[in-house]
Amino acid sequence: MHGLLGQPTWEQPKCVATSSVACRADQGNTIKANEYMDSPDVLRAKMTLVADLIKKSKCLTAYTGAGLSKASGISDYATKATNSVVAGPKIASPFDAEPTYSHLILAALEREGYLKHYVQQNHDGLPQKAGFPQRKINEIHGAWYDPSNPVVKFSGSLRSDLFGWMQEMEQKV
């Protein structure tokens, strides 16, 4: 329930928003798009574990998707619960979105020398707006702000150079 390093004594996450719809039914997924939240004590314990793992890492790599930008007001594909607890600001355009705390933390981890590489599945440019250097980010599915890296449709193919870069980093970690 809490991963390999979790404690069996930890309280189970509570379901805070329910959905009768699968999160990615278009991909054959039947898992309901319910939302869960840890208690503050369990979350604190998990973050202590994460901090220890980050300090021990030799080549920390972040691999993020749509959920990271949800709190900025950019919609995602998986959130289906009508009573979702993941609310973001109302924005006129996704181009108006501002980085989330998560983007700011990832940029800070890079500045402090911990985060070496970032594979971003989003197109939104929020890591760069947060201060993450372009040279360390692999926008594997394309980017809104980079004409040389057009957004890849779901049915499309990934750029071979970016895919190769991602595989190279996989070997390092």
Short mmCIF file of N, CA and C in Angstrom, two decimals:
data_model
loop_
_atom_site.label_atom_id
_atom_site.label_comp_id
_atom_site.label_asym_id
_atom_site.label_seq_id
_atom_site.Cartn_x
_atom_site.Cartn_y
_atom_site.Cartn_z
N MET A 1 0.82 -1.19 0.00
CA MET A 1 0.00 0.00 0.00
C MET A 1 0.87 1.26 0.00
N HIS A 2 2.00 1.24 0.73
CA HIS A 2 2.84 2.44 0.85
C HIS A 2 4.19 2.27 0.18
N GLY A 3 4.37 1.25 -0.62
CA GLY A 3 5.65 1.05 -1.29
C GLY A 3 6.60 0.20 -0.48
N LEU A 4 7.73 -0.12 -1.08
CA LEU A 4 8.70 -1.03 -0.46
C LEU A 4 9.27 -0.51 0.85
N LEU A 5 9.42 0.79 0.99
CA LEU A 5 10.02 1.36 2.20
C LEU A 5 8.99 1.80 3.23
N GLY A 6 7.73 1.67 2.89
CA GLY A 6 6.66 2.07 3.80
C GLY A 6 6.55 1.12 4.99
N GLN A 7 5.95 1.60 6.04
CA GLN A 7 5.79 0.81 7.25
C GLN A 7 4.39 0.18 7.30
N PRO A 8 4.29 -1.09 7.68
CA PRO A 8 2.97 -1.73 7.76
C PRO A 8 2.06 -1.10 8.82
N THR A 9 2.64 -0.37 9.74
CA THR A 9 1.84 0.27 10.79
C THR A 9 1.22 1.59 10.34
N TRP A 10 1.65 2.10 9.18
CA TRP A 10 1.11 3.37 8.71
C TRP A 10 -0.36 3.22 8.35
N GLU A 11 -1.10 4.26 8.68
CA GLU A 11 -2.51 4.33 8.34
C GLU A 11 -2.67 4.31 6.81
N GLN A 12 -3.70 3.61 6.33
CA GLN A 12 -3.94 3.57 4.89
C GLN A 12 -4.46 4.92 4.41
N PRO A 13 -4.17 5.26 3.15
CA PRO A 13 -4.70 6.53 2.61
C PRO A 13 -6.23 6.52 2.61
N LYS A 14 -6.80 7.69 2.76
CA LYS A 14 -8.25 7.82 2.75
C LYS A 14 -8.71 8.26 1.37
N CYS A 15 -9.81 7.68 0.91
CA CYS A 15 -10.41 8.10 -0.35
C CYS A 15 -11.10 9.44 -0.11
N VAL A 16 -10.66 10.48 -0.81
CA VAL A 16 -11.20 11.82 -0.59
C VAL A 16 -12.07 12.32 -1.75
N ALA A 17 -12.05 11.59 -2.87
CA ALA A 17 -12.91 11.92 -4.01
C ALA A 17 -13.14 10.64 -4.79
N THR A 18 -14.38 10.37 -5.12
CA THR A 18 -14.72 9.14 -5.83
C THR A 18 -15.17 9.43 -7.25
N SER A 19 -14.98 8.43 -8.08
CA SER A 19 -15.38 8.52 -9.48
C SER A 19 -15.90 7.17 -9.93
N SER A 20 -16.90 7.18 -10.76
CA SER A 20 -17.39 5.93 -11.34
C SER A 20 -16.75 5.68 -12.70
N VAL A 21 -15.86 6.59 -13.10
CA VAL A 21 -15.23 6.54 -14.41
C VAL A 21 -13.76 6.12 -14.27
N ALA A 22 -13.29 5.33 -15.21
CA ALA A 22 -11.87 4.93 -15.23
C ALA A 22 -11.02 6.15 -15.59
N CYS A 23 -9.82 6.21 -15.02
CA CYS A 23 -8.97 7.39 -15.25
C CYS A 23 -8.50 7.50 -16.70
N ARG A 24 -8.21 6.41 -17.36
CA ARG A 24 -7.79 6.43 -18.77
C ARG A 24 -8.49 5.29 -19.51
N ALA A 25 -9.81 5.36 -19.58
CA ALA A 25 -10.59 4.32 -20.24
C ALA A 25 -10.21 4.17 -21.70
N ASP A 26 -9.78 5.27 -22.34
CA ASP A 26 -9.38 5.22 -23.75
C ASP A 26 -8.18 4.31 -23.99
N GLN A 27 -7.47 3.95 -22.92
CA GLN A 27 -6.32 3.06 -23.02
C GLN A 27 -6.62 1.68 -22.46
N GLY A 28 -7.90 1.39 -22.23
CA GLY A 28 -8.28 0.09 -21.69
C GLY A 28 -8.16 -0.02 -20.19
N ASN A 29 -7.90 1.08 -19.51
CA ASN A 29 -7.76 1.07 -18.06
C ASN A 29 -9.14 1.01 -17.41
N THR A 30 -9.28 0.13 -16.44
CA THR A 30 -10.56 0.01 -15.74
C THR A 30 -10.49 0.51 -14.30
N ILE A 31 -9.33 0.99 -13.87
CA ILE A 31 -9.17 1.51 -12.51
C ILE A 31 -9.92 2.82 -12.38
N LYS A 32 -10.78 2.90 -11.40
CA LYS A 32 -11.58 4.11 -11.19
C LYS A 32 -10.68 5.28 -10.80
N ALA A 33 -11.06 6.47 -11.21
CA ALA A 33 -10.27 7.68 -10.97
C ALA A 33 -10.55 8.27 -9.60
N ASN A 34 -10.56 7.44 -8.58
CA ASN A 34 -10.71 7.91 -7.20
C ASN A 34 -9.44 8.64 -6.78
N GLU A 35 -9.56 9.51 -5.80
CA GLU A 35 -8.40 10.24 -5.29
C GLU A 35 -8.19 9.88 -3.82
N TYR A 36 -6.94 9.69 -3.45
CA TYR A 36 -6.58 9.28 -2.09
C TYR A 36 -5.61 10.27 -1.49
N MET A 37 -5.65 10.37 -0.16
CA MET A 37 -4.74 11.27 0.54
C MET A 37 -4.22 10.61 1.81
N ASP A 38 -2.92 10.77 2.03
CA ASP A 38 -2.32 10.27 3.27
C ASP A 38 -2.63 11.20 4.43
N SER A 39 -2.58 10.66 5.64
CA SER A 39 -2.70 11.49 6.83
C SER A 39 -1.43 12.36 6.92
N PRO A 40 -1.49 13.48 7.61
CA PRO A 40 -0.30 14.34 7.74
C PRO A 40 0.92 13.60 8.30
N ASP A 41 0.71 12.71 9.28
CA ASP A 41 1.84 11.98 9.86
C ASP A 41 2.49 11.04 8.85
N VAL A 42 1.67 10.33 8.09
CA VAL A 42 2.21 9.41 7.08
C VAL A 42 2.90 10.20 5.97
N LEU A 43 2.30 11.29 5.54
CA LEU A 43 2.91 12.11 4.51
C LEU A 43 4.27 12.63 4.97
N ARG A 44 4.36 13.10 6.21
CA ARG A 44 5.63 13.58 6.76
C ARG A 44 6.68 12.45 6.76
N ALA A 45 6.27 11.25 7.17
CA ALA A 45 7.20 10.11 7.20
C ALA A 45 7.66 9.76 5.78
N LYS A 46 6.74 9.81 4.83
CA LYS A 46 7.12 9.52 3.45
C LYS A 46 8.09 10.56 2.91
N MET A 47 7.86 11.82 3.23
CA MET A 47 8.75 12.88 2.75
C MET A 47 10.14 12.77 3.38
N THR A 48 10.21 12.28 4.61
CA THR A 48 11.51 12.02 5.24
C THR A 48 12.24 10.93 4.47
N LEU A 49 11.52 9.88 4.09
CA LEU A 49 12.12 8.81 3.28
C LEU A 49 12.59 9.35 1.93
N VAL A 50 11.76 10.14 1.29
CA VAL A 50 12.12 10.71 -0.01
C VAL A 50 13.37 11.58 0.13
N ALA A 51 13.43 12.42 1.15
CA ALA A 51 14.61 13.28 1.36
C ALA A 51 15.87 12.44 1.55
N ASP A 52 15.77 11.36 2.31
CA ASP A 52 16.93 10.48 2.50
C ASP A 52 17.37 9.84 1.19
N LEU A 53 16.42 9.41 0.38
CA LEU A 53 16.74 8.81 -0.92
C LEU A 53 17.39 9.84 -1.84
N ILE A 54 16.89 11.07 -1.83
CA ILE A 54 17.46 12.13 -2.66
C ILE A 54 18.91 12.38 -2.25
N LYS A 55 19.19 12.45 -0.96
CA LYS A 55 20.55 12.71 -0.48
C LYS A 55 21.50 11.59 -0.86
N LYS A 56 21.01 10.36 -0.93
CA LYS A 56 21.85 9.21 -1.27
C LYS A 56 22.02 9.02 -2.78
N SER A 57 21.17 9.65 -3.56
CA SER A 57 21.17 9.44 -5.01
C SER A 57 22.43 9.99 -5.65
N LYS A 58 22.91 9.27 -6.66
CA LYS A 58 24.06 9.72 -7.43
C LYS A 58 23.64 10.37 -8.75
N CYS A 59 22.45 10.02 -9.24
CA CYS A 59 21.96 10.58 -10.50
C CYS A 59 20.44 10.69 -10.44
N LEU A 60 19.96 11.57 -9.59
CA LEU A 60 18.52 11.73 -9.40
C LEU A 60 17.87 12.24 -10.68
N THR A 61 16.82 11.54 -11.10
CA THR A 61 16.07 11.90 -12.29
C THR A 61 14.60 12.01 -11.93
N ALA A 62 13.95 13.07 -12.37
CA ALA A 62 12.50 13.23 -12.19
C ALA A 62 11.83 12.84 -13.50
N TYR A 63 10.71 12.14 -13.39
CA TYR A 63 9.91 11.77 -14.56
C TYR A 63 8.48 12.14 -14.19
N THR A 64 7.98 13.22 -14.76
CA THR A 64 6.68 13.73 -14.34
C THR A 64 5.69 13.80 -15.49
N GLY A 65 4.41 13.87 -15.10
CA GLY A 65 3.34 13.95 -16.08
C GLY A 65 2.32 15.00 -15.70
N ALA A 66 1.13 14.85 -16.26
CA ALA A 66 0.09 15.87 -16.18
C ALA A 66 -0.31 16.24 -14.75
N GLY A 67 -0.26 15.32 -13.83
CA GLY A 67 -0.67 15.63 -12.46
C GLY A 67 0.16 16.73 -11.83
N LEU A 68 1.39 16.89 -12.27
CA LEU A 68 2.26 17.91 -11.68
C LEU A 68 1.78 19.33 -11.99
N SER A 69 1.14 19.50 -13.13
CA SER A 69 0.70 20.84 -13.54
C SER A 69 -0.76 21.11 -13.23
N LYS A 70 -1.47 20.14 -12.71
CA LYS A 70 -2.90 20.28 -12.43
C LYS A 70 -3.18 21.47 -11.49
N ALA A 71 -2.37 21.64 -10.46
CA ALA A 71 -2.59 22.72 -9.50
C ALA A 71 -2.33 24.10 -10.09
N SER A 72 -1.75 24.17 -11.30
CA SER A 72 -1.52 25.46 -11.96
C SER A 72 -2.74 25.91 -12.76
N GLY A 73 -3.72 25.00 -12.87
CA GLY A 73 -4.92 25.32 -13.65
C GLY A 73 -4.99 24.63 -14.99
N ILE A 74 -3.96 23.87 -15.34
CA ILE A 74 -3.95 23.12 -16.60
C ILE A 74 -4.66 21.79 -16.36
N SER A 75 -5.65 21.51 -17.17
CA SER A 75 -6.40 20.26 -16.96
C SER A 75 -5.55 19.06 -17.36
N ASP A 76 -5.92 17.90 -16.81
CA ASP A 76 -5.22 16.67 -17.15
C ASP A 76 -6.23 15.67 -17.70
N TYR A 77 -5.74 14.48 -18.05
CA TYR A 77 -6.60 13.46 -18.64
C TYR A 77 -7.18 12.50 -17.61
N ALA A 78 -6.55 12.40 -16.47
CA ALA A 78 -6.92 11.35 -15.51
C ALA A 78 -7.92 11.80 -14.46
N THR A 79 -7.99 13.09 -14.16
CA THR A 79 -8.90 13.55 -13.11
C THR A 79 -10.34 13.48 -13.61
N LYS A 80 -11.13 12.62 -12.98
CA LYS A 80 -12.52 12.43 -13.40
C LYS A 80 -13.51 12.67 -12.27
N ALA A 81 -13.05 12.67 -11.03
CA ALA A 81 -13.96 12.82 -9.89
C ALA A 81 -14.58 14.21 -9.93
N THR A 82 -15.90 14.27 -9.82
CA THR A 82 -16.58 15.56 -9.84
C THR A 82 -16.28 16.37 -8.57
N ASN A 83 -15.93 15.68 -7.50
CA ASN A 83 -15.58 16.36 -6.25
C ASN A 83 -14.07 16.33 -6.01
N SER A 84 -13.29 16.45 -7.08
CA SER A 84 -11.83 16.37 -7.00
C SER A 84 -11.28 17.37 -6.00
N VAL A 85 -10.26 16.93 -5.26
CA VAL A 85 -9.58 17.83 -4.33
C VAL A 85 -8.40 18.53 -5.00
N VAL A 86 -8.14 18.19 -6.25
CA VAL A 86 -7.04 18.78 -6.98
C VAL A 86 -7.58 19.93 -7.82
N ALA A 87 -7.73 21.05 -7.18
CA ALA A 87 -8.25 22.22 -7.87
C ALA A 87 -7.12 23.18 -8.17
N GLY A 88 -7.20 23.81 -9.29
CA GLY A 88 -6.22 24.82 -9.64
C GLY A 88 -6.94 26.13 -9.89
N PRO A 89 -6.20 27.18 -10.11
CA PRO A 89 -6.84 28.47 -10.40
C PRO A 89 -7.53 28.42 -11.76
N LYS A 90 -8.51 29.26 -11.94
CA LYS A 90 -9.16 29.40 -13.25
C LYS A 90 -8.25 30.29 -14.10
N ILE A 91 -7.80 29.74 -15.21
CA ILE A 91 -6.93 30.52 -16.10
C ILE A 91 -7.59 30.59 -17.48
N ALA A 92 -7.36 31.70 -18.18
CA ALA A 92 -7.96 31.89 -19.50
C ALA A 92 -7.32 30.97 -20.53
N SER A 93 -6.04 30.69 -20.35
CA SER A 93 -5.30 29.87 -21.31
C SER A 93 -4.23 29.09 -20.55
N PRO A 94 -3.92 27.88 -20.99
CA PRO A 94 -2.82 27.15 -20.34
C PRO A 94 -1.49 27.88 -20.42
N PHE A 95 -1.36 28.78 -21.40
CA PHE A 95 -0.12 29.56 -21.53
C PHE A 95 0.03 30.56 -20.39
N ASP A 96 -1.08 30.85 -19.68
CA ASP A 96 -1.05 31.77 -18.54
C ASP A 96 -0.67 31.07 -17.23
N ALA A 97 -0.52 29.77 -17.26
CA ALA A 97 -0.25 29.00 -16.03
C ALA A 97 1.08 29.39 -15.41
N GLU A 98 1.10 29.32 -14.09
CA GLU A 98 2.31 29.58 -13.32
C GLU A 98 2.80 28.27 -12.71
N PRO A 99 4.10 28.15 -12.45
CA PRO A 99 4.63 26.91 -11.85
C PRO A 99 3.97 26.59 -10.52
N THR A 100 3.84 25.32 -10.22
CA THR A 100 3.30 24.86 -8.95
C THR A 100 4.45 24.75 -7.94
N TYR A 101 4.08 24.47 -6.69
CA TYR A 101 5.13 24.23 -5.68
C TYR A 101 6.04 23.09 -6.12
N SER A 102 5.47 22.10 -6.75
CA SER A 102 6.28 20.96 -7.20
C SER A 102 7.32 21.38 -8.23
N HIS A 103 6.93 22.22 -9.18
CA HIS A 103 7.90 22.71 -10.16
C HIS A 103 9.01 23.51 -9.47
N LEU A 104 8.63 24.34 -8.50
CA LEU A 104 9.61 25.15 -7.79
C LEU A 104 10.57 24.28 -6.98
N ILE A 105 10.05 23.21 -6.38
CA ILE A 105 10.90 22.30 -5.61
C ILE A 105 11.88 21.57 -6.53
N LEU A 106 11.39 21.11 -7.68
CA LEU A 106 12.29 20.43 -8.62
C LEU A 106 13.39 21.37 -9.09
N ALA A 107 13.07 22.63 -9.36
CA ALA A 107 14.09 23.61 -9.75
C ALA A 107 15.08 23.83 -8.61
N ALA A 108 14.60 23.89 -7.38
CA ALA A 108 15.49 24.07 -6.22
C ALA A 108 16.41 22.86 -6.05
N LEU A 109 15.86 21.66 -6.25
CA LEU A 109 16.69 20.45 -6.15
C LEU A 109 17.80 20.47 -7.20
N GLU A 110 17.51 20.99 -8.38
CA GLU A 110 18.54 21.09 -9.42
C GLU A 110 19.59 22.12 -9.01
N ARG A 111 19.15 23.29 -8.54
CA ARG A 111 20.10 24.34 -8.13
C ARG A 111 21.04 23.86 -7.02
N GLU A 112 20.52 23.02 -6.12
CA GLU A 112 21.33 22.51 -5.01
C GLU A 112 22.20 21.33 -5.42
N GLY A 113 22.10 20.91 -6.68
CA GLY A 113 22.97 19.84 -7.18
C GLY A 113 22.43 18.43 -7.04
N TYR A 114 21.20 18.29 -6.61
CA TYR A 114 20.62 16.95 -6.44
C TYR A 114 20.01 16.40 -7.73
N LEU A 115 19.17 17.17 -8.37
CA LEU A 115 18.43 16.69 -9.55
C LEU A 115 19.29 16.89 -10.80
N LYS A 116 19.65 15.79 -11.43
CA LYS A 116 20.56 15.82 -12.57
C LYS A 116 19.83 15.86 -13.91
N HIS A 117 18.62 15.32 -13.94
CA HIS A 117 17.93 15.16 -15.23
C HIS A 117 16.43 15.14 -14.98
N TYR A 118 15.68 15.65 -15.95
CA TYR A 118 14.24 15.76 -15.79
C TYR A 118 13.57 15.35 -17.10
N VAL A 119 12.78 14.30 -17.06
CA VAL A 119 11.96 13.90 -18.21
C VAL A 119 10.56 14.42 -17.95
N GLN A 120 10.12 15.33 -18.79
CA GLN A 120 8.82 15.99 -18.61
C GLN A 120 7.89 15.53 -19.73
N GLN A 121 6.75 14.96 -19.37
CA GLN A 121 5.77 14.53 -20.37
C GLN A 121 4.82 15.66 -20.76
N ASN A 122 4.81 16.74 -20.01
CA ASN A 122 3.93 17.86 -20.30
C ASN A 122 4.59 18.75 -21.35
N HIS A 123 3.81 19.64 -21.91
CA HIS A 123 4.31 20.56 -22.94
C HIS A 123 4.36 21.99 -22.43
N ASP A 124 4.06 22.21 -21.17
CA ASP A 124 3.66 23.51 -20.65
C ASP A 124 4.76 24.51 -20.31
N GLY A 125 6.01 24.12 -20.29
CA GLY A 125 7.09 25.04 -19.99
C GLY A 125 7.15 25.48 -18.53
N LEU A 126 6.35 24.88 -17.66
CA LEU A 126 6.34 25.31 -16.26
C LEU A 126 7.66 25.02 -15.53
N PRO A 127 8.37 23.92 -15.83
CA PRO A 127 9.67 23.75 -15.16
C PRO A 127 10.63 24.90 -15.49
N GLN A 128 10.64 25.31 -16.75
CA GLN A 128 11.52 26.42 -17.13
C GLN A 128 11.07 27.72 -16.48
N LYS A 129 9.77 27.96 -16.39
CA LYS A 129 9.27 29.16 -15.70
C LYS A 129 9.68 29.14 -14.23
N ALA A 130 9.84 27.95 -13.67
CA ALA A 130 10.26 27.80 -12.26
C ALA A 130 11.77 27.95 -12.10
N GLY A 131 12.50 28.00 -13.22
CA GLY A 131 13.95 28.16 -13.14
C GLY A 131 14.75 26.91 -13.47
N PHE A 132 14.08 25.84 -13.91
CA PHE A 132 14.82 24.63 -14.27
C PHE A 132 15.52 24.86 -15.60
N PRO A 133 16.83 24.54 -15.69
CA PRO A 133 17.57 24.83 -16.92
C PRO A 133 17.15 23.92 -18.08
N GLN A 134 16.99 24.53 -19.25
CA GLN A 134 16.55 23.81 -20.45
C GLN A 134 17.50 22.65 -20.80
N ARG A 135 18.79 22.84 -20.59
CA ARG A 135 19.76 21.83 -20.99
C ARG A 135 19.61 20.50 -20.23
N LYS A 136 18.91 20.53 -19.10
CA LYS A 136 18.74 19.31 -18.30
C LYS A 136 17.34 18.73 -18.39
N ILE A 137 16.50 19.29 -19.26
CA ILE A 137 15.13 18.79 -19.34
C ILE A 137 14.89 18.13 -20.70
N ASN A 138 14.27 16.97 -20.64
CA ASN A 138 13.92 16.21 -21.83
C ASN A 138 12.40 16.30 -21.97
N GLU A 139 11.95 17.13 -22.88
CA GLU A 139 10.51 17.28 -23.11
C GLU A 139 10.09 16.24 -24.15
N ILE A 140 9.99 15.02 -23.66
CA ILE A 140 9.85 13.82 -24.49
C ILE A 140 8.62 13.86 -25.41
N HIS A 141 7.55 14.54 -24.99
CA HIS A 141 6.32 14.60 -25.79
C HIS A 141 6.17 15.92 -26.54
N GLY A 142 7.23 16.72 -26.58
CA GLY A 142 7.18 17.99 -27.27
C GLY A 142 6.98 19.15 -26.31
N ALA A 143 7.03 20.37 -26.87
CA ALA A 143 6.97 21.57 -26.03
C ALA A 143 6.23 22.69 -26.74
N TRP A 144 5.40 23.42 -26.00
CA TRP A 144 4.67 24.56 -26.54
C TRP A 144 5.61 25.70 -26.91
N TYR A 145 6.70 25.86 -26.16
CA TYR A 145 7.56 27.03 -26.31
C TYR A 145 8.82 26.76 -27.14
N ASP A 146 8.93 25.59 -27.73
CA ASP A 146 10.12 25.24 -28.50
C ASP A 146 9.69 24.77 -29.89
N PRO A 147 9.77 25.64 -30.90
CA PRO A 147 9.34 25.26 -32.25
C PRO A 147 10.12 24.08 -32.82
N SER A 148 11.33 23.84 -32.31
CA SER A 148 12.12 22.71 -32.82
C SER A 148 11.68 21.37 -32.21
N ASN A 149 10.74 21.42 -31.24
CA ASN A 149 10.28 20.21 -30.57
C ASN A 149 8.75 20.22 -30.53
N PRO A 150 8.11 19.97 -31.69
CA PRO A 150 6.65 20.03 -31.73
C PRO A 150 6.00 18.97 -30.84
N VAL A 151 4.81 19.31 -30.35
CA VAL A 151 4.06 18.41 -29.49
C VAL A 151 3.70 17.14 -30.27
N VAL A 152 3.91 15.97 -29.62
CA VAL A 152 3.62 14.68 -30.22
C VAL A 152 2.20 14.27 -29.83
N LYS A 153 1.38 14.01 -30.82
CA LYS A 153 0.03 13.51 -30.55
C LYS A 153 0.14 12.12 -29.94
N PHE A 154 -0.93 11.70 -29.23
CA PHE A 154 -0.92 10.39 -28.58
C PHE A 154 -0.63 9.27 -29.57
N SER A 155 -1.09 9.42 -30.80
CA SER A 155 -0.89 8.39 -31.81
C SER A 155 0.44 8.54 -32.55
N GLY A 156 1.21 9.56 -32.20
CA GLY A 156 2.45 9.84 -32.91
C GLY A 156 3.65 9.09 -32.36
N SER A 157 4.81 9.42 -32.90
CA SER A 157 6.07 8.79 -32.49
C SER A 157 6.96 9.80 -31.78
N LEU A 158 7.69 9.32 -30.79
CA LEU A 158 8.61 10.18 -30.05
C LEU A 158 9.85 10.44 -30.89
N ARG A 159 10.48 11.59 -30.67
CA ARG A 159 11.74 11.90 -31.36
C ARG A 159 12.80 10.91 -30.91
N SER A 160 13.52 10.34 -31.85
CA SER A 160 14.51 9.31 -31.52
C SER A 160 15.64 9.86 -30.65
N ASP A 161 16.05 11.12 -30.86
CA ASP A 161 17.14 11.68 -30.05
C ASP A 161 16.71 11.85 -28.59
N LEU A 162 15.47 12.30 -28.37
CA LEU A 162 14.99 12.47 -27.00
C LEU A 162 14.76 11.11 -26.33
N PHE A 163 14.27 10.15 -27.09
CA PHE A 163 14.08 8.82 -26.54
C PHE A 163 15.43 8.20 -26.19
N GLY A 164 16.43 8.39 -27.04
CA GLY A 164 17.78 7.89 -26.76
C GLY A 164 18.37 8.53 -25.52
N TRP A 165 18.15 9.84 -25.35
CA TRP A 165 18.63 10.57 -24.18
C TRP A 165 17.99 10.00 -22.92
N MET A 166 16.69 9.72 -23.00
CA MET A 166 15.99 9.15 -21.85
C MET A 166 16.56 7.77 -21.51
N GLN A 167 16.85 6.96 -22.52
CA GLN A 167 17.43 5.63 -22.27
C GLN A 167 18.84 5.74 -21.69
N GLU A 168 19.60 6.71 -22.15
CA GLU A 168 20.95 6.94 -21.62
C GLU A 168 20.88 7.28 -20.13
N MET A 169 19.94 8.14 -19.75
CA MET A 169 19.80 8.50 -18.34
C MET A 169 19.32 7.31 -17.51
N GLU A 170 18.49 6.47 -18.11
CA GLU A 170 18.03 5.27 -17.41
C GLU A 170 19.23 4.41 -17.00
N GLN A 171 20.21 4.29 -17.85
CA GLN A 171 21.40 3.48 -17.55
C GLN A 171 22.23 4.11 -16.43
N LYS A 172 22.23 5.43 -16.34
CA LYS A 172 22.99 6.11 -15.30
C LYS A 172 22.37 5.98 -13.93
N VAL A 173 21.04 5.92 -13.88
CA VAL A 173 20.39 5.84 -12.57
C VAL A 173 20.33 4.40 -12.14
#
